[in-house]
PDB file of C-alpha atoms in Angstrom:
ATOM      1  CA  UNK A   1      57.504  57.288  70.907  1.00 57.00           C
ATOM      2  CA  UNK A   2      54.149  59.290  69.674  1.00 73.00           C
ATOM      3  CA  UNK A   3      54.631  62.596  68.032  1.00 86.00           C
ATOM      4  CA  UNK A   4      53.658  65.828  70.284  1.00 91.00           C
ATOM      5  CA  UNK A   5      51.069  67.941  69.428  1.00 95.00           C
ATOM      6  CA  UNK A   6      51.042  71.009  71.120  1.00 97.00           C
ATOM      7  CA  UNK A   7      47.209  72.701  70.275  1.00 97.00           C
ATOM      8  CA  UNK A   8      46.919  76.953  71.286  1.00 97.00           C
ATOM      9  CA  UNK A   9      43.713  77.410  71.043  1.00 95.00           C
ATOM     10  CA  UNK A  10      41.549  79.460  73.680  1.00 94.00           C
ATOM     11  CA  UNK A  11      38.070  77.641  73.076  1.00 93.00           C
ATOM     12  CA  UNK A  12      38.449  74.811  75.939  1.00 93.00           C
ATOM     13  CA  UNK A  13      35.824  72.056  74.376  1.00 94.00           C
ATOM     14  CA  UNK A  14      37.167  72.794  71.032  1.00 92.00           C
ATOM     15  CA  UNK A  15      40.347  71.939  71.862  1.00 93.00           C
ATOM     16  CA  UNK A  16      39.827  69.247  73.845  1.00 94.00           C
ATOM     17  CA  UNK A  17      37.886  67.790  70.985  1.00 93.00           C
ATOM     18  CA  UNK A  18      40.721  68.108  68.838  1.00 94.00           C
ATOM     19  CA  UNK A  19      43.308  66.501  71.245  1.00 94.00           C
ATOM     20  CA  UNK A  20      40.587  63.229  71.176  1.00 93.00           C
ATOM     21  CA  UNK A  21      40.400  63.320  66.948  1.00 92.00           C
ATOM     22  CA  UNK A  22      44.582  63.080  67.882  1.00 94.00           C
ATOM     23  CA  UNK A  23      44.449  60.646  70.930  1.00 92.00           C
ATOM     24  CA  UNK A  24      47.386  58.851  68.927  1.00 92.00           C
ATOM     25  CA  UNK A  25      49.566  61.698  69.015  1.00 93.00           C
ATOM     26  CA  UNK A  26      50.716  62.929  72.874  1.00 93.00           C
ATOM     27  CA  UNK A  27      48.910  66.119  72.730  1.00 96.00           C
ATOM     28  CA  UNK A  28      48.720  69.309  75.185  1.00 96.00           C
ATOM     29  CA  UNK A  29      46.560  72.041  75.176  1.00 96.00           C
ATOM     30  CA  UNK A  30      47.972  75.508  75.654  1.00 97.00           C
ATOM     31  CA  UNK A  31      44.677  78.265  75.896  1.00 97.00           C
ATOM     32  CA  UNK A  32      46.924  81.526  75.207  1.00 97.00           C
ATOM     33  CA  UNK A  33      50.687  82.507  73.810  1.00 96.00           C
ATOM     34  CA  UNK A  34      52.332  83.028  77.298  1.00 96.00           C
ATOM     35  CA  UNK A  35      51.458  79.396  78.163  1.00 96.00           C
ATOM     36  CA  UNK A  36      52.400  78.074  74.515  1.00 96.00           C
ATOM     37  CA  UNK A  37      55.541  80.280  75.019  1.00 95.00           C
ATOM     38  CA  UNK A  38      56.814  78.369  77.975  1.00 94.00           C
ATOM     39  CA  UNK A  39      55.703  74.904  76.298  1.00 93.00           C
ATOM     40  CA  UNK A  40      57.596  75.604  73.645  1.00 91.00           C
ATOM     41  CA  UNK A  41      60.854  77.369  75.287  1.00 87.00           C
ATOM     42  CA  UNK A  42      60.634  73.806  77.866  1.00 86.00           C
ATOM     43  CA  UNK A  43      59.638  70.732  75.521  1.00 87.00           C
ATOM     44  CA  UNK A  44      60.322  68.988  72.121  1.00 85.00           C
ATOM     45  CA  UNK A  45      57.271  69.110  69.666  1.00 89.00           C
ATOM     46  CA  UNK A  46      57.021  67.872  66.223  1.00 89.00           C
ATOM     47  CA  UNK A  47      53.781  69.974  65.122  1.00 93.00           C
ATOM     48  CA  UNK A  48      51.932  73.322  66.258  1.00 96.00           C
ATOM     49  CA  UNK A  49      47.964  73.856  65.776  1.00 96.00           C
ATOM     50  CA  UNK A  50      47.905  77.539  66.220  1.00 95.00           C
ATOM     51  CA  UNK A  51      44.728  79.247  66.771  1.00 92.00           C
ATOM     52  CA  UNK A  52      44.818  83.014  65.193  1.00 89.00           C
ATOM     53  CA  UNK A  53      42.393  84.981  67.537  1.00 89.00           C
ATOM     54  CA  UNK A  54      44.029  84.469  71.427  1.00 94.00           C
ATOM     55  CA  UNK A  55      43.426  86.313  74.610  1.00 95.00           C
ATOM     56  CA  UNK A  56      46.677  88.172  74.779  1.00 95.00           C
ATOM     57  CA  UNK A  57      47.372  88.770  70.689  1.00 93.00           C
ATOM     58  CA  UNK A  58      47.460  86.666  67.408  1.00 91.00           C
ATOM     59  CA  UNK A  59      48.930  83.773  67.195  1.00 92.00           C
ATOM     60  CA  UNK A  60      50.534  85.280  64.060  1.00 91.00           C
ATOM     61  CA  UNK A  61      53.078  86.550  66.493  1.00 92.00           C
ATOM     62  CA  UNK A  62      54.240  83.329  67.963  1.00 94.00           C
ATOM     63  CA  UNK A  63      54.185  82.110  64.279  1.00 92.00           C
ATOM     64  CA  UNK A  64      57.104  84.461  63.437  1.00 89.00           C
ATOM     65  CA  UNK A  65      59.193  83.938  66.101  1.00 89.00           C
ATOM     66  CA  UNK A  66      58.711  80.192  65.916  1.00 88.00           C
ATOM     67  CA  UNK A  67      60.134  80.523  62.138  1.00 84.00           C
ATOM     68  CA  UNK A  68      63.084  82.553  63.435  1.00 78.00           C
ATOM     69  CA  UNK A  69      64.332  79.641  65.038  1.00 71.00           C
ATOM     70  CA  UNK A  70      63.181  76.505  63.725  1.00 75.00           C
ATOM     71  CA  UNK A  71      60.851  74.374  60.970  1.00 77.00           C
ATOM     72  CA  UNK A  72      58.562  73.096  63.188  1.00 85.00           C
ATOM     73  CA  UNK A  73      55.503  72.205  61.594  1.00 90.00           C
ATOM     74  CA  UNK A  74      52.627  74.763  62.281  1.00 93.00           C
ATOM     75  CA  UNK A  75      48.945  74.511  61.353  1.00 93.00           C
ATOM     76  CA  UNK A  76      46.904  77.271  61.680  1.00 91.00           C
ATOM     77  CA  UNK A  77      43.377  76.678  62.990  1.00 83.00           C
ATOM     78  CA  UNK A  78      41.107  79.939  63.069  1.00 76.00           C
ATOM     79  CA  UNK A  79      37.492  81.206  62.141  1.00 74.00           C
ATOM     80  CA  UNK A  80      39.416  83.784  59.792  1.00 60.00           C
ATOM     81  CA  UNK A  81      38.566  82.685  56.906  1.00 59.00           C
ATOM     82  CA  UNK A  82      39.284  85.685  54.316  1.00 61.00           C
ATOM     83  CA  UNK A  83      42.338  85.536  52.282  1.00 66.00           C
ATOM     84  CA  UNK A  84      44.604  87.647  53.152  1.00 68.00           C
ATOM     85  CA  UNK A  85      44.099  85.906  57.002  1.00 67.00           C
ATOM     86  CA  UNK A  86      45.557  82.686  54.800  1.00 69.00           C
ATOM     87  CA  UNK A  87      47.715  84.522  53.051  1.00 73.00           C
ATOM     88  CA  UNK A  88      49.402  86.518  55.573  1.00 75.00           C
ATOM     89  CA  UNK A  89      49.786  83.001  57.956  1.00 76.00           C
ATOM     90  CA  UNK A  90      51.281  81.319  54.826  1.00 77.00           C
ATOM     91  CA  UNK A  91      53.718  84.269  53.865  1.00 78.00           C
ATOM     92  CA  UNK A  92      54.991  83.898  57.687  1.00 80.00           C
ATOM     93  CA  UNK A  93      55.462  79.993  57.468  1.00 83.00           C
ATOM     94  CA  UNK A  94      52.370  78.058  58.395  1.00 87.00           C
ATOM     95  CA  UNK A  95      52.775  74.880  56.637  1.00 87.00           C
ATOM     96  CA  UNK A  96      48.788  74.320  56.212  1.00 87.00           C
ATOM     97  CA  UNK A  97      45.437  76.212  57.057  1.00 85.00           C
ATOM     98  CA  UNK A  98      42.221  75.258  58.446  1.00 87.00           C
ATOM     99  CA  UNK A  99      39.270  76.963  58.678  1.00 83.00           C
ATOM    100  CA  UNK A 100      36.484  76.789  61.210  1.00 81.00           C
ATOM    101  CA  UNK A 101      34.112  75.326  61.217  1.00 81.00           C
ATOM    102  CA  UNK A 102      35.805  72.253  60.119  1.00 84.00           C
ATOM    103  CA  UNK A 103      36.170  68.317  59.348  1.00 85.00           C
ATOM    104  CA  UNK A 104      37.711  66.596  62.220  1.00 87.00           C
ATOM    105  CA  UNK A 105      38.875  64.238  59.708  1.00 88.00           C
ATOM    106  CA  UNK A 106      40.151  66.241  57.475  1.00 87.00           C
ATOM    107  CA  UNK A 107      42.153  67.819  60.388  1.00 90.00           C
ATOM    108  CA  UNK A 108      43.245  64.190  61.323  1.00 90.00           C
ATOM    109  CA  UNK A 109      44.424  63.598  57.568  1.00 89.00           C
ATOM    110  CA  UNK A 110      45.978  66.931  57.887  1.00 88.00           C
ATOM    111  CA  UNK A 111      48.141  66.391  60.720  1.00 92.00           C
ATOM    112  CA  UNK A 112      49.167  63.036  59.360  1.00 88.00           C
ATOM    113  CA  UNK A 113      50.777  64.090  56.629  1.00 85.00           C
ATOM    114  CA  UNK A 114      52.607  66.943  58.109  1.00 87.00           C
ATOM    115  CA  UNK A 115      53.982  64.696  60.622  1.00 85.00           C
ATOM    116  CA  UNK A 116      54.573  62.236  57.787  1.00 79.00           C
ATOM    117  CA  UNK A 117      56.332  64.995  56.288  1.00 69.00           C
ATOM    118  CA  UNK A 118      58.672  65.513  58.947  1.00 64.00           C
ATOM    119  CA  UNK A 119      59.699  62.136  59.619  1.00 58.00           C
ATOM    120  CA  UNK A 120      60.666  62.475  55.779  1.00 54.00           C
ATOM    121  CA  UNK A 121      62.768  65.516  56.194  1.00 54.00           C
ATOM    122  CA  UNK A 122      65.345  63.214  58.457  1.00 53.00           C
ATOM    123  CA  UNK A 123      65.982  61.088  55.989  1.00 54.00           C
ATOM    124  CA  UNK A 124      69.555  62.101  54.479  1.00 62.00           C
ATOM    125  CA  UNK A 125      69.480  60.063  51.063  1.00 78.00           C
ATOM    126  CA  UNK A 126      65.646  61.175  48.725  1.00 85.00           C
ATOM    127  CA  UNK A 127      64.880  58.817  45.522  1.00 87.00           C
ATOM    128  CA  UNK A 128      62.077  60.275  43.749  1.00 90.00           C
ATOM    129  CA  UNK A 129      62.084  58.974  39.357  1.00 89.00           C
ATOM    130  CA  UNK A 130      65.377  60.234  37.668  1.00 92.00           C
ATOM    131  CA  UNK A 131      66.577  61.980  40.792  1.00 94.00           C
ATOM    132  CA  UNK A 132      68.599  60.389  44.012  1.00 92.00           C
ATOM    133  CA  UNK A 133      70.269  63.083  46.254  1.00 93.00           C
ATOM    134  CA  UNK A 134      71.836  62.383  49.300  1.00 88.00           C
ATOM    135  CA  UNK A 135      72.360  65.955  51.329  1.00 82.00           C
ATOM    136  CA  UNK A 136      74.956  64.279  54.023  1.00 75.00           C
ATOM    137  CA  UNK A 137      77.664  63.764  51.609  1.00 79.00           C
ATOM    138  CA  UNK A 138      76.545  66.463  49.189  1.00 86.00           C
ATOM    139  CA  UNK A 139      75.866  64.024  46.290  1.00 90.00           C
ATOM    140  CA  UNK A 140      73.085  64.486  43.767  1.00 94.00           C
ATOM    141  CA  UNK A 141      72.331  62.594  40.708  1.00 94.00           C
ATOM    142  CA  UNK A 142      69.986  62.392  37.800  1.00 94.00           C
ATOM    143  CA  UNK A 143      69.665  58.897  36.080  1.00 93.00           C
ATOM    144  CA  UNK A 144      72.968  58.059  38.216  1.00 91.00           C
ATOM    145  CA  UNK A 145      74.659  60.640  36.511  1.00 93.00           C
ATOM    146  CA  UNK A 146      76.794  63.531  38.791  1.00 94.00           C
ATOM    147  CA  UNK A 147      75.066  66.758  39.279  1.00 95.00           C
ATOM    148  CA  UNK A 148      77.551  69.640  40.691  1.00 94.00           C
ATOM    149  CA  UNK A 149      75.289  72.031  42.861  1.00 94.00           C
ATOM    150  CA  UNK A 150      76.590  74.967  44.949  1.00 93.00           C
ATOM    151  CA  UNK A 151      75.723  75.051  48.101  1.00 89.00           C
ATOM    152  CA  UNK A 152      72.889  77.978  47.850  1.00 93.00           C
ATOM    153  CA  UNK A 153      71.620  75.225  45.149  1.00 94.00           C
ATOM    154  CA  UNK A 154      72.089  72.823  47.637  1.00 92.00           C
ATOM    155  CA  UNK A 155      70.277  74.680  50.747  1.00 90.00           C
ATOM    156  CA  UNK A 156      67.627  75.160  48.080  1.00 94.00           C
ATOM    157  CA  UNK A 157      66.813  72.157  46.820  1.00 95.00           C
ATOM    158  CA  UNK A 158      67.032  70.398  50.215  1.00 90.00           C
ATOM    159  CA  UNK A 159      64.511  72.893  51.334  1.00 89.00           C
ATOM    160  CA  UNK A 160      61.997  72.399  48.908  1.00 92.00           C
ATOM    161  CA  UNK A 161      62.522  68.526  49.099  1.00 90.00           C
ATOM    162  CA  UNK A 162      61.831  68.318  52.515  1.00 83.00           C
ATOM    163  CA  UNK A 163      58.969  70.392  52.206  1.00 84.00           C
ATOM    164  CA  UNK A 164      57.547  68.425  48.572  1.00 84.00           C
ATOM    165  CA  UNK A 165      54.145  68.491  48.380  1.00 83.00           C
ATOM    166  CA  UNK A 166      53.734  72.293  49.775  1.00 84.00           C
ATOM    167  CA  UNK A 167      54.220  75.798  48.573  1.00 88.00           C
ATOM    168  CA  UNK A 168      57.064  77.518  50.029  1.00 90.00           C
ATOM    169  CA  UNK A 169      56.503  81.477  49.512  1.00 90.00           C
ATOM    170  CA  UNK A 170      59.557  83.048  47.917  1.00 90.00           C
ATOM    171  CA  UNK A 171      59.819  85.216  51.056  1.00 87.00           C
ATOM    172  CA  UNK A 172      60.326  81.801  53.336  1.00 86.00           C
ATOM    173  CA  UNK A 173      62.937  80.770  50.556  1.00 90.00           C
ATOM    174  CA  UNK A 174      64.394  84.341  51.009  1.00 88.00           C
ATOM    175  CA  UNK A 175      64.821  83.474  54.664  1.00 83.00           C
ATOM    176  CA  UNK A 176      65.717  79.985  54.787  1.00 82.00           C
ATOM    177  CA  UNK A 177      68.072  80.057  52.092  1.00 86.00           C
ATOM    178  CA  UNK A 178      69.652  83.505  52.632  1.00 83.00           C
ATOM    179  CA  UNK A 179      69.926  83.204  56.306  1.00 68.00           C
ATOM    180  CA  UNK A 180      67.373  85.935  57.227  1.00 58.00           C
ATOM    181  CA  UNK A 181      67.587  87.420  53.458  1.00 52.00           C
ATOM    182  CA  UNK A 182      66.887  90.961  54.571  1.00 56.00           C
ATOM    183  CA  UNK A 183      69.719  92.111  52.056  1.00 61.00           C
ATOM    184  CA  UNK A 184      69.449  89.729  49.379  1.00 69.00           C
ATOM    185  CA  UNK A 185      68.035  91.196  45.963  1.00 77.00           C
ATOM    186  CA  UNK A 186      65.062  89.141  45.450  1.00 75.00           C
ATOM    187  CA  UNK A 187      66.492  88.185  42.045  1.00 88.00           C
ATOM    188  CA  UNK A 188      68.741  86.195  43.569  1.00 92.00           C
ATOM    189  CA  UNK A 189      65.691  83.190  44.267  1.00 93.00           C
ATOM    190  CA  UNK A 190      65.083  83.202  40.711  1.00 94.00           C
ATOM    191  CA  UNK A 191      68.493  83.456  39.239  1.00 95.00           C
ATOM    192  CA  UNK A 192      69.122  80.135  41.942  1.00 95.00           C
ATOM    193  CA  UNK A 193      66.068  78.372  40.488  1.00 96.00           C
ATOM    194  CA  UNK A 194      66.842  78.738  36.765  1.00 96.00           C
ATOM    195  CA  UNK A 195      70.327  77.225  37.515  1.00 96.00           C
ATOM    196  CA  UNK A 196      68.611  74.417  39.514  1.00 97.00           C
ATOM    197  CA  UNK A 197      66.305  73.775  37.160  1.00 96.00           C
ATOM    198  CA  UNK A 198      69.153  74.044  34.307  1.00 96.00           C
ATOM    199  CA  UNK A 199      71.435  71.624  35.781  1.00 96.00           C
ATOM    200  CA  UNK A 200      68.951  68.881  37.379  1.00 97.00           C
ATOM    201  CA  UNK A 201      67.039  69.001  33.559  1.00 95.00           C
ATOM    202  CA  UNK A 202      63.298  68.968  34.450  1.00 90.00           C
ATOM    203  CA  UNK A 203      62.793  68.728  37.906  1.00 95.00           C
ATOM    204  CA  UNK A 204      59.552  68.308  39.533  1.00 95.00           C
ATOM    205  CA  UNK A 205      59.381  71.870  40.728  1.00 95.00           C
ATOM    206  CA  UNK A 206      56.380  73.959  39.696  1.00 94.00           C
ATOM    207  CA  UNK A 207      56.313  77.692  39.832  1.00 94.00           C
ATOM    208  CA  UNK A 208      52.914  79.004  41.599  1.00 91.00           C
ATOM    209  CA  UNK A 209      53.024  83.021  40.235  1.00 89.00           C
ATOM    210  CA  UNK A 210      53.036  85.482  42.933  1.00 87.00           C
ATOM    211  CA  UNK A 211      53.577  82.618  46.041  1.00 90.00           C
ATOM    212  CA  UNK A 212      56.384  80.814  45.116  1.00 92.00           C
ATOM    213  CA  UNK A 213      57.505  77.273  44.568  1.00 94.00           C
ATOM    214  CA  UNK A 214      56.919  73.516  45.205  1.00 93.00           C
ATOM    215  CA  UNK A 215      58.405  70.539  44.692  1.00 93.00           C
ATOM    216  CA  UNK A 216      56.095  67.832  43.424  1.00 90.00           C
ATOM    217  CA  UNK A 217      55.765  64.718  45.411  1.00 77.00           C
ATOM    218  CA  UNK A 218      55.659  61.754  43.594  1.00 69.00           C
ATOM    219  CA  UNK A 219      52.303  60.273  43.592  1.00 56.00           C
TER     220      UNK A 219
END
């Protein structure tokens, strides 16, 4: 079965033209947030390209509420192209950021691997060098030897493992980890990721000061 693509984005030829560069994905086009609202309350998708600038508000709107409930992949596709427009989007949870104009190839490549992404996060049992971890039976290893992780260690790593290869902001880690993480000292995400780090010996997680972190895919 193809991956579904929903596409919010106002500017009809545009997005038609990007539901052709994805003609292998089953793709819809929804031209304002009440209608992507009521695609997403009555379907299954496995990625969001979310224009910013809509007819009836931002699409930063429908970005938050789609993070209070799920992990669905969201790309943001806008003409905002300061920083703190990419910022603010990443902060919330968009998983990538494109700018307009843009490649349609790039976009293609784009969407590929977040959907290649996804399709990764299902599998229960990750290999990557010294490390095999397998989240179903709560079993990690590193060179075949046990590693004992608590399960905020756990909900950590799996996060960042599923998402290797991306920044996650320490605010989505917050959230994910915490469940909502409104009254969590933030000190607790860095206390967590010393003893990670302490007890898998070297991981492949790199610190990005002032973002967050991100777990290294293996080339």
């Amino acid at each position: 079965m193809a991956n579904r693509v929903l596409i919010v984005e106002d500017d009809t030829a545009l997005g038609e033209g990007v539901r052709l560069t994805l003609e292998q994905y089953s793709c819809k086009l929804a031209p304002d947030l009440a209608a992507a609202r009521r695609a997403l309350q009555r379907e299954r998708w496995d990625l969001v390209i979310l224009d910013l600038n809509l007819p009836d508000g931002s699409g930063l709107s429908l970005l938050r509420e789609v993070r209070r409930s799920s992990d669905l992949p969201v790309l943001i596709l806008t003409a905002n192209d300061l920083e703190v427009d990419e910022v603010r989007g990443l902060e919330l949870g968009a998983d990538d950021y494109v700018t307009k104009p843009f490649s349609l190839a790039v976009l293609r490549a784009r969407v590929k691997n977040l959907l290649r992404g996804r399709r990764a996060a299902g599998e229960a049992v990750y290999r990557q060098g010294r490390f095999e971890f397998d989240f179903e039976r709560m079993r990690f290893a590193r060179e075949g030897v046990p590693v004992e992780l608590s399960r905020t260690e756990q909900r950590l790593l799996r996060l960042l493992v599923e998402n290797r290869g991306r920044v996650l902001t320490r605010a989505r880690l917050l959230d994910a980890v915490w469940d909502g993480g409104d009254y969590v000292d933030e000190n607790a995400l860095s206390v967590t990721m010393r003893r990670l780090r302490a007890k898998l010996v070297d991981p492949p997680v790199r610190t990005v000061y002032g973002v967050g972190y991100q777990w290294e895919a293996q080339p």
